Short mmCIF file of C-alpha atoms in Angstrom, two decimals:
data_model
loop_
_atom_site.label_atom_id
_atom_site.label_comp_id
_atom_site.label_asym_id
_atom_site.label_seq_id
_atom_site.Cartn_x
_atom_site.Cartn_y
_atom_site.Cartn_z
CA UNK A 171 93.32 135.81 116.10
CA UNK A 172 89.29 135.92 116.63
CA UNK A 173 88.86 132.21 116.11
CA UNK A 174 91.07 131.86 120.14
CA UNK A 175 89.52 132.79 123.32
CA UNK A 176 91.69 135.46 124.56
CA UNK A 177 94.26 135.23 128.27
CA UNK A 178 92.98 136.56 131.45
CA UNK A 179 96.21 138.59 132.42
CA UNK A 180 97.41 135.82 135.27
CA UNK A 181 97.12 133.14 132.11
CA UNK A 182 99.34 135.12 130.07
CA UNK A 183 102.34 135.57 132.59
CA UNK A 184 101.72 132.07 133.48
CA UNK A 185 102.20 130.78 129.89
CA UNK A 186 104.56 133.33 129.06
CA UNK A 187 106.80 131.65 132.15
CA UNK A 188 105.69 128.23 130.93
CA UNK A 189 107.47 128.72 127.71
CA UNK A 190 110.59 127.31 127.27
CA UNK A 191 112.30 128.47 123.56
CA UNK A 192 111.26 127.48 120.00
CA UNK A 193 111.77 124.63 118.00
CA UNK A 194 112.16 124.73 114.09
CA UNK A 195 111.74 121.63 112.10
CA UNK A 196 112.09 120.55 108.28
CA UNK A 197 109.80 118.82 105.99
CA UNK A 198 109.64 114.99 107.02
CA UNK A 199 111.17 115.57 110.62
CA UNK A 200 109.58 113.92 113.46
CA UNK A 201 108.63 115.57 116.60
CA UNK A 202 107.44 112.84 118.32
CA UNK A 203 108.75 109.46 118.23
CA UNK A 204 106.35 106.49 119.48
CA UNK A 205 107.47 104.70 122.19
CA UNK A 206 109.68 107.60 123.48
CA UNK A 207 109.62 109.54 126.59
CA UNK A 208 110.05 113.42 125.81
CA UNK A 209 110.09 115.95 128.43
CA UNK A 210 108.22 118.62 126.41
CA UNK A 211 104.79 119.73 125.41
CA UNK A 212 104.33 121.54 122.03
CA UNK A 213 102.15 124.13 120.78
CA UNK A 214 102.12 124.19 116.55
CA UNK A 215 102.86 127.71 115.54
CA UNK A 216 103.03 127.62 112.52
CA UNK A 217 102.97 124.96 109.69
CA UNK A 218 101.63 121.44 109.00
CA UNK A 219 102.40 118.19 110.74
CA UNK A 220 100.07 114.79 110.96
CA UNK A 221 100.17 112.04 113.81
CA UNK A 222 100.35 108.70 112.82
CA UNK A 223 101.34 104.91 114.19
CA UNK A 224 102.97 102.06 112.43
CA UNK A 225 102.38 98.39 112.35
CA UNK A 226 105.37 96.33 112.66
CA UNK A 227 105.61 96.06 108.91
CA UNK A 228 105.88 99.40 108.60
CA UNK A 229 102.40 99.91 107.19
CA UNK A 230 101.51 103.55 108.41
CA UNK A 231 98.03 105.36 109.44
CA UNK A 232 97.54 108.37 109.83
CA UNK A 233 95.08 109.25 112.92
CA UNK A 234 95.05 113.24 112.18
CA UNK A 235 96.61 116.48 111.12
CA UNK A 236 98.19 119.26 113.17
CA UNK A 237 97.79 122.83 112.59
CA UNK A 238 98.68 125.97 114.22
CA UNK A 239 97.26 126.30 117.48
CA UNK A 240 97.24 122.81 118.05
CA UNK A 241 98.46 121.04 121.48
CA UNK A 242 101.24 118.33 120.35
CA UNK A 243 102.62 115.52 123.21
CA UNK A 244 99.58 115.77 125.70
CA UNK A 245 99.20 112.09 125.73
CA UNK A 246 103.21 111.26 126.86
CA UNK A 247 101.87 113.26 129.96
CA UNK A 248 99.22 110.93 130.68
CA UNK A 249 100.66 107.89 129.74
CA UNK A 250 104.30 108.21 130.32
CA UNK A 251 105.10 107.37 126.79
CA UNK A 252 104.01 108.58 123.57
CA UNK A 253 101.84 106.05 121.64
CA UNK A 254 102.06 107.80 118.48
CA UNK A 255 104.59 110.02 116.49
CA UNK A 256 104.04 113.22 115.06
CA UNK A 257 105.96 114.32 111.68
CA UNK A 258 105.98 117.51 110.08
CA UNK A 259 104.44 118.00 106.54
CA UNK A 260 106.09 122.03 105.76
CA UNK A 261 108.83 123.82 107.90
CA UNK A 262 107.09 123.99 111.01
CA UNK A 263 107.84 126.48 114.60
CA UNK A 264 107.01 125.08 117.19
CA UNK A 265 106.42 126.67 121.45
CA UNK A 266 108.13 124.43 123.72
CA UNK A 267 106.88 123.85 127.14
CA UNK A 268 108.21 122.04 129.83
CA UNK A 269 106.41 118.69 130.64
CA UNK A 270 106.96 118.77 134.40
CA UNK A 271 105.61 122.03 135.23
CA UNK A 272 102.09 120.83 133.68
CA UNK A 273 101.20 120.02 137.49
CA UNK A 274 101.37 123.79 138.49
CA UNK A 275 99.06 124.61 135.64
CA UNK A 276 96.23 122.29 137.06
CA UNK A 277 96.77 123.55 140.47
CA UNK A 278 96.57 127.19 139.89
CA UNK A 279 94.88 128.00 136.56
CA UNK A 280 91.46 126.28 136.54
CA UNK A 281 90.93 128.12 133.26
CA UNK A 282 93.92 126.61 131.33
CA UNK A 283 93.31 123.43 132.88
CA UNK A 284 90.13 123.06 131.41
CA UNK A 285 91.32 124.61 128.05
CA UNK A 286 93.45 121.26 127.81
CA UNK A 287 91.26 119.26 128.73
CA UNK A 288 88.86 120.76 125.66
CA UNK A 289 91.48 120.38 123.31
CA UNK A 290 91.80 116.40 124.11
CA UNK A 291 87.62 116.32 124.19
CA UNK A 292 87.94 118.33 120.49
CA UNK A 293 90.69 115.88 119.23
CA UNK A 294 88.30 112.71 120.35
CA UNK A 295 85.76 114.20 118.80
CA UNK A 296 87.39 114.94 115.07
CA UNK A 297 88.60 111.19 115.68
CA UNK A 298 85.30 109.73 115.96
CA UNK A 299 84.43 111.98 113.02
CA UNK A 300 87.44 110.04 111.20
CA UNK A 301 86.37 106.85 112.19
CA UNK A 302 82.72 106.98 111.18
CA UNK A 303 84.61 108.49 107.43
CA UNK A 304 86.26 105.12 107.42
CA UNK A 305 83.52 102.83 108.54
CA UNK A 306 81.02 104.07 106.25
CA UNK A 307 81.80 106.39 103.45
CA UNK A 308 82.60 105.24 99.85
CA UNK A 309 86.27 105.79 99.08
CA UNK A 310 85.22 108.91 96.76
CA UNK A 311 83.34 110.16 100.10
CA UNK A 312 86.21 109.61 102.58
CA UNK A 313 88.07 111.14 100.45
CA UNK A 314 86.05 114.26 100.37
CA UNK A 315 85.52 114.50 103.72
CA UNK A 316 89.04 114.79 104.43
CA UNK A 317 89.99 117.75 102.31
CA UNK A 318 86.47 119.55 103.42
CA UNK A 319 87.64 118.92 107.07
CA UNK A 320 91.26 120.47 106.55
CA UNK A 321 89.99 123.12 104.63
CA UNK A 322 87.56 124.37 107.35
CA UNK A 323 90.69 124.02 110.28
CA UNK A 324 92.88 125.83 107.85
CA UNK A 325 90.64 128.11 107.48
CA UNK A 326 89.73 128.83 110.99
CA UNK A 327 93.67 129.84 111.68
CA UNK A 328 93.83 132.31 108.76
CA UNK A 329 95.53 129.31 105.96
CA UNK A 330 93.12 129.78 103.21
CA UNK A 331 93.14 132.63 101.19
CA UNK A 332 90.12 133.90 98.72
CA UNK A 333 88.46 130.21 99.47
CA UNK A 334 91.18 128.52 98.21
CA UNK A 335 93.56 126.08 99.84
CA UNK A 336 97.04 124.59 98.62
CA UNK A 337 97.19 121.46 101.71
CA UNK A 338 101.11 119.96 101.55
CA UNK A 339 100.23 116.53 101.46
CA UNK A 340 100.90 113.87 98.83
CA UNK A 341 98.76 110.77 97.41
CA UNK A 342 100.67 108.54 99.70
CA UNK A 343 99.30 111.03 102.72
CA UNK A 344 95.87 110.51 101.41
CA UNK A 345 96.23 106.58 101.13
CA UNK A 346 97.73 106.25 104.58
CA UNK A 347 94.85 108.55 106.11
CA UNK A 348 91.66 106.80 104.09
CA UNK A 349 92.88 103.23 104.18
CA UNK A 350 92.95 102.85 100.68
CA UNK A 351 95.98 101.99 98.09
CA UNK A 352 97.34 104.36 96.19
CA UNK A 353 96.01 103.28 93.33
CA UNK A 354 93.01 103.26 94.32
CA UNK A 355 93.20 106.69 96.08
CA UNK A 356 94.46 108.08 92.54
CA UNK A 357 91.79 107.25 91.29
CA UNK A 358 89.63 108.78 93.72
CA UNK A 359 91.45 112.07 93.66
CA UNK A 360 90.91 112.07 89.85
CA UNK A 361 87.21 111.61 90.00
CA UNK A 362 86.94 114.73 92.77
CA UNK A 363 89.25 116.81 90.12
CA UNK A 364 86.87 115.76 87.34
CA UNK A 365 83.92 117.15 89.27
CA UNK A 366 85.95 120.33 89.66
CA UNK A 367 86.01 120.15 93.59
CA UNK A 368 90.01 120.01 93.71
CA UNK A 369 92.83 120.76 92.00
CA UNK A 370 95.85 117.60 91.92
CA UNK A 371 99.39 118.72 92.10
CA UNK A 372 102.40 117.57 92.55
CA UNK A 373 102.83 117.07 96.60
CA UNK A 374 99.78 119.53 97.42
CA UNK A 375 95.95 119.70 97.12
CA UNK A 376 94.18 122.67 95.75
CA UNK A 377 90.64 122.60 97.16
CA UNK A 378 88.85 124.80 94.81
CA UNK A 379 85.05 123.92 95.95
CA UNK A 380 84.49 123.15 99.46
CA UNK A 381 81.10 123.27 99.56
CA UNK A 382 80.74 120.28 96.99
CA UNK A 383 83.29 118.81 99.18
CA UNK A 384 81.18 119.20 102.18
CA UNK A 385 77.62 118.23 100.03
CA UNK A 386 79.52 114.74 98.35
CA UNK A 387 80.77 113.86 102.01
CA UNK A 388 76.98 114.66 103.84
CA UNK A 389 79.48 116.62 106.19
CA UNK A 390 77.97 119.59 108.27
CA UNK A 391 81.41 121.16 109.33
CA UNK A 392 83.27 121.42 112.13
CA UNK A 393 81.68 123.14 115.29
CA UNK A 394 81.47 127.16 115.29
CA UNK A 395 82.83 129.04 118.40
CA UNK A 396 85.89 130.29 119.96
CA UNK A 397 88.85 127.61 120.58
CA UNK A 398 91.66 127.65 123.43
CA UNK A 399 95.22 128.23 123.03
CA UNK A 400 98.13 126.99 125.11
#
């Protein structure tokens, strides 16, 4: 796809050794448990997932989404264990890699190496993107911001079709992501359809107009430019 940076030939047989098999998961599986060691690394192939944590009431946020392309378990290498789990929204496929030979990657592909290393600076970034949306945007502008910003990654791995975008997620999604109630994010959602910007259904989000998305949010976009792939 013209959105990745293409392989030099020794990173292709490299990753093409790296991987281990594929992993195909329902709708409300979890790929990553919090808390747990896991001797993989994942790369999203295809489908939706979101990473989240929970408090010990079992209130639940949502810290981001995961779409195809995306580099799932990187932290359990760092830290030993994973501090947050990672669920899947739609049937998902998933490349498996094996956690232990992520040494030999550093040591002999400087190139991959510092594609990871991107992909964590890229997933801080969109984070401090989603914590300046919570901070300081009205309800109605978080949740605008939201559906702009996973209509532009959909978008730039081939998900939206004619401008239009059916995202899997539900109210509840929406509440746990924005920090709002669900009555309250109802509401919201309501006011955005009434402006024409989205379309509500049952357990998915039409985004019909994601340049008032973009204008009502004060959101430039994500950044333009090629993007690694592991």
């Amino acid at each position: 796809m013209p959105g990745f940076r293409p392989f030099e030939a020794a990173e292709l047989r490299f990753v093409s050794t790296f991987k281990t098999g594929e992993l195909v998961a329902e709708p409300g599986a979890t790929i990553v448990h919090e808390g747990a060691h896991s001797s993989h690394l994942y790369t999203l192939l295809s489908g939706w997932a979101f990473r989240y944590k929970l408090l010990a009431d079992g209130r639940r946020q949502i810290l981001n989404y995961i779409l195809p392309g995306d580099l799932v378990g990187l932290q359990g290498s760092i830290m030993d264990v994973m501090e947050h789990s990672v669920e899947a929204l739609s049937s998902l496929v998933l490349c498996v890699f094996q956690r232990d030979r992520l040494p030999e990657l550093f040591r002999n592909h400087a190139g991959l190496a510092f594609d990871i290393t991107w992909l964590a600076s890229r997933e801080e970034l969109m984070l401090d993107d989603h914590l300046l949306s919570l901070g300081r945007r009205t309800a109605m502008e978080r949740a605008a911001y939201l559906l702009a910003f996973l209509h532009q990654r959909a978008t730039s791995v081939g998900l939206v079709s004619e401008r239009s975008l059916l995202i899997p997620i539900t109210q509840q999604h929406v509440a746990d992501t924005l920090g709002l109630s669900v009555v309250h994010t109802n509401k919201t959602l309501r006011k955005l359809a009434d402006c024409g910007l989205i379309r509500w259904l049952d357990r998915a989000c039409d985004v019909i107009d994601v340049d008032g998305l973009m204008k009502l949010a004060a959101w430039e976009g994500l950044p333009a430019g090629r993007r690694p792939l592991i």
